[in-house]
Every structure is written in structure tokens, then in C-alpha cells.
Amino acid sequence: MMSDSRAGLAASKGEGHRFALVSLTSLFFMWGFITCLNDILIPHLKAVFSLSYTEAMLIQFCFFGAYFLVSIPAGKLVKKLGYQKGIVTGLLIASAGCALFYPAADQAIYSLFLAALFVLASGITVLQVAANPYVNALGSAETASSRLNLTQAFNALGTTVAPYFGAVLILSVAAGAGSDLSHAQAEAEQVKLPYLMLSAMLAMLAVIFYQLKLPVIAEHASGDDRDMVEHLGKTSALQHRHLAMGTVAIFLYVGAEVSIGSFLVNFLGEPHIAGLEEADAAKYITYYWGGAMIGRFVGSAVMQKIAAGKVLGFNALVAGLLVTLAMVSSGQVAMWSILAVGLFNSIMFPTIFSLALQKLGPHTSQGSGWLCLAIVGGAIVPLLQGVMADSLGIQVAFILPVLCYSYIVFYGVKGSYPAV
């Protein structure tokens, strides 16, 4: 009877974990969708406000800069509230950020758009800090990378759909730069409807997640100070070498991914590459993010058989080679080389994240906060690439992502293993 009872409890726990994972996929989809819309906003607002590449990259700087400022407080908040309430809080903040696009567009002021993006990203930061380690904990440690890749595949589904959505609702009505205020305002207002729709959807998700019965992960609950000291003799998450190095890897990976995505529309518009109009080029971003989605489903299966670190190192190596090919070639070769990078980017973020969180015990939420803080790479690297693009040209500037991928190869092959 006792064994039957334990079997029933295990089955019940398994069902609860499956339900939680299914529920969380909607969050991964939404924040992927919202983040990828920045790739559409950049060329749109660059044209509307006659911005340089450096000025346009302030969109990513404000968005991903929020991760740097909010991640550590978010880690403390999630530790206090728990994963579920942390998710609800993040959704409500993100909903408010989307709603702020309405007054920003109404006034046609670039700085107001940047402020709205910061609030929106603050909410997504809280979501990331809560949801990523939660998925990591919903099952065995051995399959954590596979599990996080599977949920991140739905994040990539959001990024695959978003460019087409943005191209139709935003870029298709944009004709070009406008020094005239009324013209600028008319084009700026095209973002009102998409972001109001997103605000409503996020608020609805917050209500749904507040009502859900999700499992509590007891082993990640914080203990007293003595427990923290006694966990592997370490009192801070950053004392774990594989986490510290993983934080650098996340910084560089997000920087590389965001830089490539941010420049895709303009890169494909170059006469010697594809010469595409903005609205047409934006639709090709779907191939970049679609590759990431396919790669995550495939990667989730592959990492059931092959060590996650090895898969990470291989993908980073191929991604770096593809970017290099896009730098030194032109026409269709350059175009499809840069778009194919998405396929190999696919498994990097969730794999680095799960590898870095291995064996952190009660330091897990703190470690998640540091990893999410490192997403600020999406603010710094694109801005640096923007400066390089203004001075050296858009194609040469892609050397920056190549350098980022080089470090990730090292992390996957060597740096991701916890010290014994």
C-alpha cells in the first residue's frame, strides 16, 4: 500500500510539472514576441526620427539596460514572493510598459518610446528571473537543458511570428524619414494598435497565472544563513566558477544575437546584399528566428543523447563561421549566411542558462538574477556595433558578434563544468 501511495504521489507530481510547463510556454512565447518587435521598431523609428545607427541602438540599450538595473532586485523579489507571484508581477509591469507606447506615439517623442521600452523590459526581466529557474527545477537536473530548450522553442516561435506581424502593422505603412512633425507623428502612431493589443494580452495572462495552481519548488526555497554558508562551502552564487563564467557567456551571447537581429533589416537593404525595402526585409527576419525555433526543438532532442556543453560549443563555432562568411561575401551568400545564424543561435541561451545554474542549490534564484543581469549585453554590444557601423560600415561591424561566439565556444567546451 505504501509503495502504491508513493507511486500515486509521484504520478501526481509529474502531472503537476507537465501542467506547469505547458502553462509557462505561453510566457516564453510572449516575451520572445515582444523582444523581437524591437528589430522592427529600430528601422521604423530610425526613419521616423532620422536617427544614426548609434541613436537607433538606444532602443536596445534602454530595453536590455533594464536587465542590468532590475535583475538583482527581481531576484530578491522572486525569492520573497515565489515563482508564481513573481510571474504575475512581471506580467503586470510588462503590460503597463506596452500601454505607455500610446502616449509616446501620441506625442511622437523618441525619449518617451525609450522610457516605455524600459518599463516593458523591467517586467520581462522579472518574468525571466522567475520563469527560467522554475522550468529548470521542474524535473531532473540531467534533462534541465533539454527541458529549457523545449520551452525556449516557444520563445523562438514568438520571435518567428513577430517580424511578420510588425512588418504588416508597422513597417508596411512607413514610407521613410520625416523631418516634418505631423508626418513623423503619423508614422509614430502606427505602433499604437500593436502595443495596446500586447498590453491587453499580458494583463489577461497575469489574471490567468494568478488563478493557476502551480507546484512549489521546495528545494529552491531560501533557508537560514547557516544553510547558505554550508552549501558547497559558498555563500554567494558568483563564487561558483561555472556560474561566473556563464554570466559572461550570457552577456556575450545576448549581445551577439541582439546585434545581428537589430541590423538585419538594414543589412538586407544594402544594395550589394539584397537591396530590399524595409517591409520586405523585415519578413526575412522570420527565417532568422524561425531557424532558432527549429533548432531548439532539434536541440532539445539532441541533448537527451549528447552533453549540452559539447552541443553549445559546436553551435557557437558554426555561428561564428557563418557571420564571418556574411562579412566577406555579398549578395545571396551574405544574406543567407547571416539568416542561417539563427539556427545555430537556437540552443545557446537556454543551454548556457541551465549549465550555469547547475548545483547552485539555495543560490539558484540569486544565480538566475545574475544571469538575467548579464542580458544587459543586449544593450552594450549592439550600441558598440552601431558606433562601428557608423564609422566602418555595417558589414565590417559584424566582427563584434564573431568575437562573442569565440568565448561561447570556450564556455561550452571547458568553462561550463562545475568545480568538483
C-alpha positions as a printed NumPy array, in Angstrom:
array([[  0.   ,   0.   ,   0.   ],
       [  2.859,   2.352,   0.883],
       [  4.538,   1.861,  -2.496],
       [  1.193,   2.438,  -4.26 ],
       [  0.806,   5.676,  -2.317],
       [  4.291,   6.842,  -3.276],
       [  3.679,   5.91 ,  -6.909],
       [  0.446,   7.896,  -6.891],
       [  2.223,  10.893,  -5.369],
       [  4.973,  10.713,  -7.979],
       [  2.411,  10.492, -10.772],
       [  0.551,  13.457,  -9.326],
       [  3.809,  15.441,  -9.111],
       [  4.637,  14.538, -12.708],
       [  1.219,  15.704, -13.888],
       [  1.664,  18.956, -11.947],
       [  5.047,  19.551, -13.557],
       [  3.685,  18.883, -17.044],
       [  0.801,  21.296, -16.467],
       [  3.212,  23.956, -15.182],
       [  5.497,  23.52 , -18.213],
       [  2.561,  23.795, -20.627],
       [  1.399,  26.969, -18.854],
       [  4.861,  28.51 , -18.939],
       [  5.196,  28.085, -22.701],
       [  2.738,  30.977, -23.171],
       [  5.108,  33.269, -21.25 ],
       [  8.121,  32.238, -23.31 ],
       [  6.116,  32.9  , -26.473],
       [  5.034,  36.37 , -25.321],
       [  8.396,  37.711, -24.264],
       [ 10.027,  36.338, -27.41 ],
       [  7.378,  38.1  , -29.478],
       [  7.823,  41.409, -27.647],
       [ 11.627,  41.325, -27.688],
       [ 11.754,  40.607, -31.407],
       [  9.448,  43.538, -32.18 ],
       [ 12.434,  45.74 , -31.289],
       [ 14.018,  44.581, -34.56 ],
       [ 11.043,  46.172, -36.331],
       [ 10.976,  49.286, -34.133],
       [ 14.632,  50.077, -34.858],
       [ 14.357,  50.666, -38.646],
       [ 10.902,  52.239, -38.19 ],
       [ 11.928,  54.798, -35.567],
       [ 15.301,  55.312, -37.283],
       [ 13.38 ,  56.503, -40.347],
       [ 10.717,  58.445, -38.433],
       [ 13.191,  60.428, -36.321],
       [ 16.114,  60.477, -38.818],
       [ 18.441,  58.652, -36.407],
       [ 22.005,  57.446, -36.876],
       [ 22.749,  53.755, -36.221],
       [ 24.138,  54.679, -32.799],
       [ 20.998,  56.636, -31.871],
       [ 18.728,  53.851, -33.15 ],
       [ 20.566,  51.308, -30.993],
       [ 19.433,  53.265, -27.909],
       [ 16.235,  51.204, -28.347],
       [ 18.157,  48.055, -27.437],
       [ 20.243,  49.967, -24.889],
       [ 17.146,  51.047, -22.924],
       [ 15.393,  47.704, -23.346],
       [ 18.282,  45.479, -22.301],
       [ 19.686,  48.06 , -19.902],
       [ 16.632,  47.317, -17.768],
       [ 18.   ,  43.811, -17.216],
       [ 21.137,  45.308, -15.656],
       [ 19.211,  47.586, -13.286],
       [ 16.282,  45.313, -12.454],
       [ 17.668,  41.748, -12.379],
       [ 19.159,  41.755,  -8.869],
       [ 16.081,  43.409,  -7.276],
       [ 13.954,  40.99 ,  -9.327],
       [ 15.899,  38.03 ,  -7.911],
       [ 15.17 ,  39.275,  -4.374],
       [ 11.526,  39.882,  -5.265],
       [ 11.069,  36.387,  -6.694],
       [ 12.807,  34.883,  -3.662],
       [ 10.328,  36.695,  -1.405],
       [  7.143,  36.171,  -3.444],
       [  7.878,  32.797,  -5.024],
       [  7.963,  31.914,  -8.71 ],
       [  4.235,  32.176,  -9.405],
       [  3.627,  35.592,  -7.829],
       [  6.867,  36.786,  -9.425],
       [  5.48 ,  35.802, -12.821],
       [  2.217,  37.672, -12.173],
       [  4.14 ,  40.786, -11.085],
       [  6.314,  40.683, -14.203],
       [  3.281,  40.358, -16.473],
       [  1.57 ,  43.38 , -14.905],
       [  4.68 ,  45.573, -15.249],
       [  5.168,  44.486, -18.878],
       [  1.501,  45.244, -19.598],
       [  1.961,  48.767, -18.215],
       [  5.06 ,  49.236, -20.377],
       [  3.162,  48.296, -23.549],
       [  0.363,  50.706, -22.608],
       [  2.913,  53.545, -22.345],
       [  3.544,  53.268, -26.093],
       [  0.211,  55.029, -26.635],
       [  1.247,  58.407, -25.124],
       [  4.738,  58.029, -26.635],
       [  3.244,  57.648, -30.111],
       [  0.664,  60.382, -29.442],
       [  3.423,  62.877, -28.659],
       [  5.885,  61.473, -31.247],
       [  8.811,  61.907, -28.852],
       [ 11.694,  59.422, -29.158],
       [ 12.676,  59.655, -25.476],
       [  9.141,  58.613, -24.457],
       [  9.439,  55.498, -26.611],
       [ 12.703,  54.687, -24.827],
       [ 11.045,  55.157, -21.413],
       [  8.152,  52.858, -22.399],
       [ 10.652,  50.228, -23.567],
       [ 12.465,  50.427, -20.231],
       [  9.269,  49.768, -18.252],
       [  8.28 ,  46.941, -20.601],
       [ 11.718,  45.342, -20.296],
       [ 11.608,  45.66 , -16.497],
       [  8.515,  43.454, -16.48 ],
       [ 10.109,  40.934, -18.824],
       [ 13.194,  40.879, -16.577],
       [ 11.054,  39.824, -13.615],
       [  9.459,  37.166, -15.836],
       [ 12.874,  35.84 , -16.9  ],
       [ 14.193,  35.715, -13.331],
       [ 11.125,  33.74 , -12.224],
       [ 10.361,  31.503, -15.202],
       [ 13.813,  30.243, -16.308],
       [ 14.886,  28.666, -12.98 ],
       [ 11.318,  27.441, -12.453],
       [ 11.468,  25.46 , -15.702],
       [ 14.956,  24.296, -14.733],
       [ 13.569,  22.873, -11.473],
       [ 10.501,  21.123, -12.925],
       [ 12.208,  17.758, -13.384],
       [ 15.598,  16.091, -13.147],
       [ 18.867,  18.063, -13.31 ],
       [ 20.134,  15.78 , -16.101],
       [ 17.415,  16.893, -18.517],
       [ 17.283,  20.559, -17.434],
       [ 18.996,  21.854, -20.615],
       [ 16.677,  19.775, -22.791],
       [ 13.61 ,  20.985, -20.88 ],
       [ 14.6  ,  24.659, -21.009],
       [ 15.352,  24.352, -24.735],
       [ 11.884,  22.932, -25.307],
       [ 10.141,  25.86 , -23.57 ],
       [ 12.54 ,  28.319, -25.231],
       [ 11.441,  26.868, -28.578],
       [  8.113,  28.587, -27.938],
       [ 10.039,  31.765, -27.172],
       [ 11.532,  31.359, -30.662],
       [  8.047,  30.783, -32.079],
       [  7.169,  34.239, -30.754],
       [ 10.263,  35.732, -32.389],
       [  9.376,  33.968, -35.64 ],
       [  5.853,  35.4  , -35.775],
       [  6.733,  38.916, -34.558],
       [  8.651,  40.192, -37.634],
       [  5.754,  39.404, -39.975],
       [  3.292,  40.947, -37.515],
       [  5.472,  44.062, -37.221],
       [  6.069,  44.286, -40.969],
       [  2.338,  44.262, -41.671],
       [  1.167,  46.566, -38.864],
       [  4.148,  48.924, -38.577],
       [  6.615,  48.95 , -41.478],
       [  4.185,  48.483, -44.36 ],
       [  2.741,  51.944, -43.678],
       [  6.092,  53.644, -43.112],
       [  7.364,  55.487, -46.138],
       [ 10.613,  56.894, -44.819],
       [ 12.156,  59.637, -42.744],
       [ 10.177,  62.698, -41.92 ],
       [ 11.55 ,  65.999, -40.713],
       [  8.025,  67.327, -40.732],
       [  6.456,  66.859, -37.269],
       [  2.99 ,  65.84 , -38.487],
       [  4.495,  63.261, -40.831],
       [  6.676,  61.898, -38.032],
       [  3.697,  61.757, -35.69 ],
       [  1.541,  59.931, -38.258],
       [  4.216,  57.257, -38.697],
       [  4.971,  57.036, -34.964],
       [  1.291,  56.368, -34.279],
       [  1.477,  53.093, -36.216],
       [  2.8  ,  51.414, -33.059],
       [ -0.308,  52.245, -31.008],
       [ -2.514,  49.334, -32.018],
       [  0.138,  46.546, -31.817],
       [  1.301,  47.559, -28.342],
       [ -2.184,  48.139, -26.945],
       [ -3.079,  44.615, -28.087],
       [  0.038,  43.271, -26.332],
       [ -0.825,  45.208, -23.16 ],
       [ -4.269,  43.606, -23.028],
       [ -2.876,  40.105, -23.645],
       [ -0.247,  40.477, -20.902],
       [ -2.844,  41.697, -18.414],
       [ -5.048,  38.725, -19.291],
       [ -2.114,  36.331, -18.751],
       [ -1.461,  37.925, -15.345],
       [ -5.033,  37.142, -14.279],
       [ -4.754,  33.562, -15.57 ],
       [ -1.424,  32.897, -13.806],
       [ -2.778,  34.344, -10.576],
       [ -5.552,  31.722, -10.667],
       [ -3.409,  28.703, -11.644],
       [ -2.387,  26.018,  -9.146],
       [  1.32 ,  25.589,  -9.875],
       [  3.736,  23.34 ,  -7.916],
       [  6.035,  24.905,  -5.309],
       [  9.747,  24.06 ,  -5.664],
       [ 10.745,  23.454,  -2.064],
       [ 14.429,  22.765,  -2.701],
       [ 14.944,  26.291,  -4.065],
       [ 13.273,  27.958,  -1.115],
       [ 15.728,  30.061,   0.893],
       [ 16.95 ,  28.637,   4.155],
       [ 18.625,  30.427,   7.042],
       [ 22.109,  31.973,   6.818],
       [ 23.778,  28.771,   8.023],
       [ 22.248,  26.827,   5.107],
       [ 23.665,  29.38 ,   2.678],
       [ 27.181,  29.09 ,   4.154],
       [ 27.126,  25.303,   4.159],
       [ 26.076,  24.83 ,   0.552],
       [ 29.334,  23.573,  -1.009],
       [ 31.211,  25.976,   1.269],
       [ 29.99 ,  29.002,  -0.726],
       [ 27.938,  31.982,   0.454],
       [ 27.266,  33.603,  -2.937],
       [ 26.197,  32.34 ,  -6.334],
       [ 29.12 ,  34.103,  -8.043],
       [ 31.588,  32.027,  -6.023],
       [ 30.618,  29.149,  -8.308],
       [ 33.106,  29.421, -11.2  ],
       [ 30.773,  27.921, -13.803],
       [ 28.082,  30.495, -12.923],
       [ 30.52 ,  33.442, -13.068],
       [ 31.767,  32.319, -16.483],
       [ 28.211,  31.57 , -17.589],
       [ 27.254,  35.148, -16.707],
       [ 29.909,  36.4  , -19.148],
       [ 28.664,  33.896, -21.755],
       [ 25.069,  35.153, -21.427],
       [ 26.297,  38.763, -21.758],
       [ 28.156,  37.983, -24.977],
       [ 25.525,  35.648, -26.437],
       [ 22.619,  38.064, -25.964],
       [ 24.81 ,  40.865, -27.27 ],
       [ 25.623,  38.894, -30.425],
       [ 22.052,  37.711, -31.012],
       [ 20.508,  41.149, -30.49 ],
       [ 23.177,  42.882, -32.606],
       [ 22.551,  40.592, -35.555],
       [ 18.761,  40.881, -35.274],
       [ 18.932,  44.673, -34.865],
       [ 20.951,  45.165, -38.047],
       [ 19.217,  42.576, -40.243],
       [ 16.687,  44.913, -41.903],
       [ 19.36 ,  47.493, -42.723],
       [ 21.892,  44.817, -43.741],
       [ 19.43 ,  43.214, -46.169],
       [ 18.637,  46.694, -47.503],
       [ 22.253,  47.265, -48.57 ],
       [ 22.454,  47.385, -52.416],
       [ 25.29 ,  44.83 , -52.606],
       [ 23.49 ,  42.386, -50.263],
       [ 19.803,  42.169, -51.263],
       [ 18.613,  45.761, -51.782],
       [ 15.285,  45.047, -50.057],
       [ 12.765,  47.637, -48.884],
       [ 12.261,  47.745, -45.104],
       [  8.875,  45.983, -45.09 ],
       [ 10.197,  43.185, -47.33 ],
       [ 13.449,  42.821, -45.393],
       [ 11.524,  42.59 , -42.104],
       [  9.713,  39.495, -43.348],
       [ 13.056,  37.768, -43.929],
       [ 13.808,  38.12 , -40.206],
       [ 11.241,  35.335, -39.827],
       [ 13.813,  32.957, -41.339],
       [ 16.404,  34.044, -38.766],
       [ 14.098,  33.481, -35.794],
       [ 12.356,  30.519, -37.425],
       [ 15.725,  28.791, -37.586],
       [ 16.104,  29.428, -33.861],
       [ 12.727,  27.81 , -33.222],
       [ 13.531,  24.693, -35.278],
       [ 16.98 ,  24.467, -33.7  ],
       [ 15.541,  24.457, -30.199],
       [ 13.158,  21.595, -30.907],
       [ 16.011,  19.64 , -32.51 ],
       [ 18.436,  20.651, -29.755],
       [ 16.021,  19.525, -27.055],
       [ 16.108,  16.023, -28.556],
       [ 19.865,  16.01 , -29.29 ],
       [ 20.751,  16.964, -25.722],
       [ 18.967,  13.893, -24.441],
       [ 21.889,  11.962, -26.006],
       [ 24.851,  14.39 , -26.247],
       [ 26.335,  16.525, -23.462],
       [ 24.864,  20.034, -23.51 ],
       [ 28.309,  21.703, -23.304],
       [ 29.524,  19.965, -26.459],
       [ 26.389,  20.933, -28.395],
       [ 26.817,  24.537, -27.221],
       [ 30.453,  24.672, -28.341],
       [ 29.65 ,  23.231, -31.77 ],
       [ 26.768,  25.647, -32.391],
       [ 28.807,  28.686, -31.338],
       [ 31.642,  27.671, -33.667],
       [ 29.317,  27.326, -36.682],
       [ 27.514,  30.603, -35.839],
       [ 30.832,  32.473, -35.759],
       [ 31.854,  30.99 , -39.118],
       [ 28.53 ,  31.97 , -40.706],
       [ 28.824,  35.591, -39.522],
       [ 32.378,  35.689, -40.879],
       [ 31.112,  34.435, -44.258],
       [ 28.427,  37.168, -44.272],
       [ 31.171,  39.745, -43.634],
       [ 33.437,  38.706, -46.506],
       [ 30.785,  37.916, -49.167],
       [ 27.859,  39.683, -50.837],
       [ 24.502,  39.007, -52.471],
       [ 22.618,  35.798, -51.7  ],
       [ 25.599,  34.169, -49.946],
       [ 25.893,  37.004, -47.412],
       [ 22.123,  37.212, -46.999],
       [ 21.515,  33.531, -46.275],
       [ 24.678,  33.154, -44.213],
       [ 23.513,  35.784, -41.73 ],
       [ 19.95 ,  34.406, -41.682],
       [ 21.25 ,  30.868, -41.03 ],
       [ 22.939,  32.045, -37.827],
       [ 19.528,  31.828, -36.138],
       [ 19.508,  28.039, -36.48 ],
       [ 22.764,  27.759, -34.521],
       [ 21.884,  30.503, -32.03 ],
       [ 18.861,  28.406, -31.114],
       [ 20.107,  26.387, -28.155],
       [ 22.644,  28.857, -26.781],
       [ 20.68 ,  30.964, -24.295],
       [ 18.738,  28.164, -22.577],
       [ 21.774,  25.873, -22.596],
       [ 24.113,  28.462, -21.08 ],
       [ 21.398,  29.327, -18.548],
       [ 20.814,  25.76 , -17.408],
       [ 24.526,  24.86 , -17.375],
       [ 25.303,  27.921, -15.256],
       [ 22.56 ,  27.061, -12.719],
       [ 23.837,  23.509, -12.113],
       [ 24.338,  22.577,  -8.457],
       [ 23.618,  26.034,  -7.043],
       [ 21.03 ,  24.754,  -4.53 ],
       [ 19.736,  27.661,  -2.377],
       [ 21.766,  30.079,  -4.52 ],
       [ 19.623,  29.275,  -7.586],
       [ 17.368,  32.36 ,  -7.528],
       [ 20.392,  34.583,  -6.877],
       [ 22.238,  32.9  ,  -9.748],
       [ 19.244,  33.433, -12.014],
       [ 19.296,  37.11 , -11.083],
       [ 22.975,  37.392, -12.103],
       [ 22.328,  35.602, -15.401],
       [ 19.401,  37.873, -16.188],
       [ 21.533,  40.889, -15.24 ],
       [ 24.031,  39.729, -17.873],
       [ 21.311,  40.096, -20.522],
       [ 22.472,  43.735, -20.467],
       [ 24.83 ,  42.504, -23.197],
       [ 21.858,  43.167, -25.468],
       [ 22.227,  46.861, -24.566],
       [ 26.014,  47.211, -24.761],
       [ 27.086,  45.1  , -27.756],
       [ 24.514,  46.49 , -30.281],
       [ 25.406,  50.045, -29.221],
       [ 29.104,  49.308, -29.828],
       [ 28.228,  47.718, -33.16 ],
       [ 26.192,  50.819, -34.023],
       [ 29.241,  53.015, -33.394],
       [ 31.328,  50.679, -35.569],
       [ 28.675,  50.645, -38.324],
       [ 28.604,  54.448, -38.418],
       [ 32.397,  54.676, -38.704],
       [ 33.463,  51.485, -40.525],
       [ 30.325,  50.281, -42.314],
       [ 27.573,  47.847, -41.379],
       [ 29.294,  44.747, -42.804],
       [ 32.651,  45.209, -41.044],
       [ 30.847,  45.852, -37.736],
       [ 29.739,  42.195, -37.616],
       [ 33.221,  41.286, -36.328],
       [ 31.834,  42.027, -32.853],
       [ 29.399,  39.047, -32.799],
       [ 32.215,  36.803, -34.122],
       [ 34.317,  37.651, -31.055],
       [ 31.328,  36.947, -28.791],
       [ 30.825,  33.475, -30.279],
       [ 34.52 ,  32.673, -29.767],
       [ 34.139,  32.948, -25.982],
       [ 30.959,  30.832, -26.044],
       [ 32.864,  28.033, -27.781],
       [ 35.303,  28.06 , -24.846],
       [ 32.496,  28.101, -22.265],
       [ 30.688,  25.148, -23.841],
       [ 33.803,  23.01 , -24.179],
       [ 35.539,  23.853, -20.898],
       [ 34.075,  26.61 , -18.709],
       [ 30.588,  25.214, -18.111],
       [ 31.565,  22.317, -15.815],
       [ 31.064,  22.875, -12.068],
       [ 34.251,  22.659,  -9.986],
       [ 34.4  ,  19.403,  -8.014]])
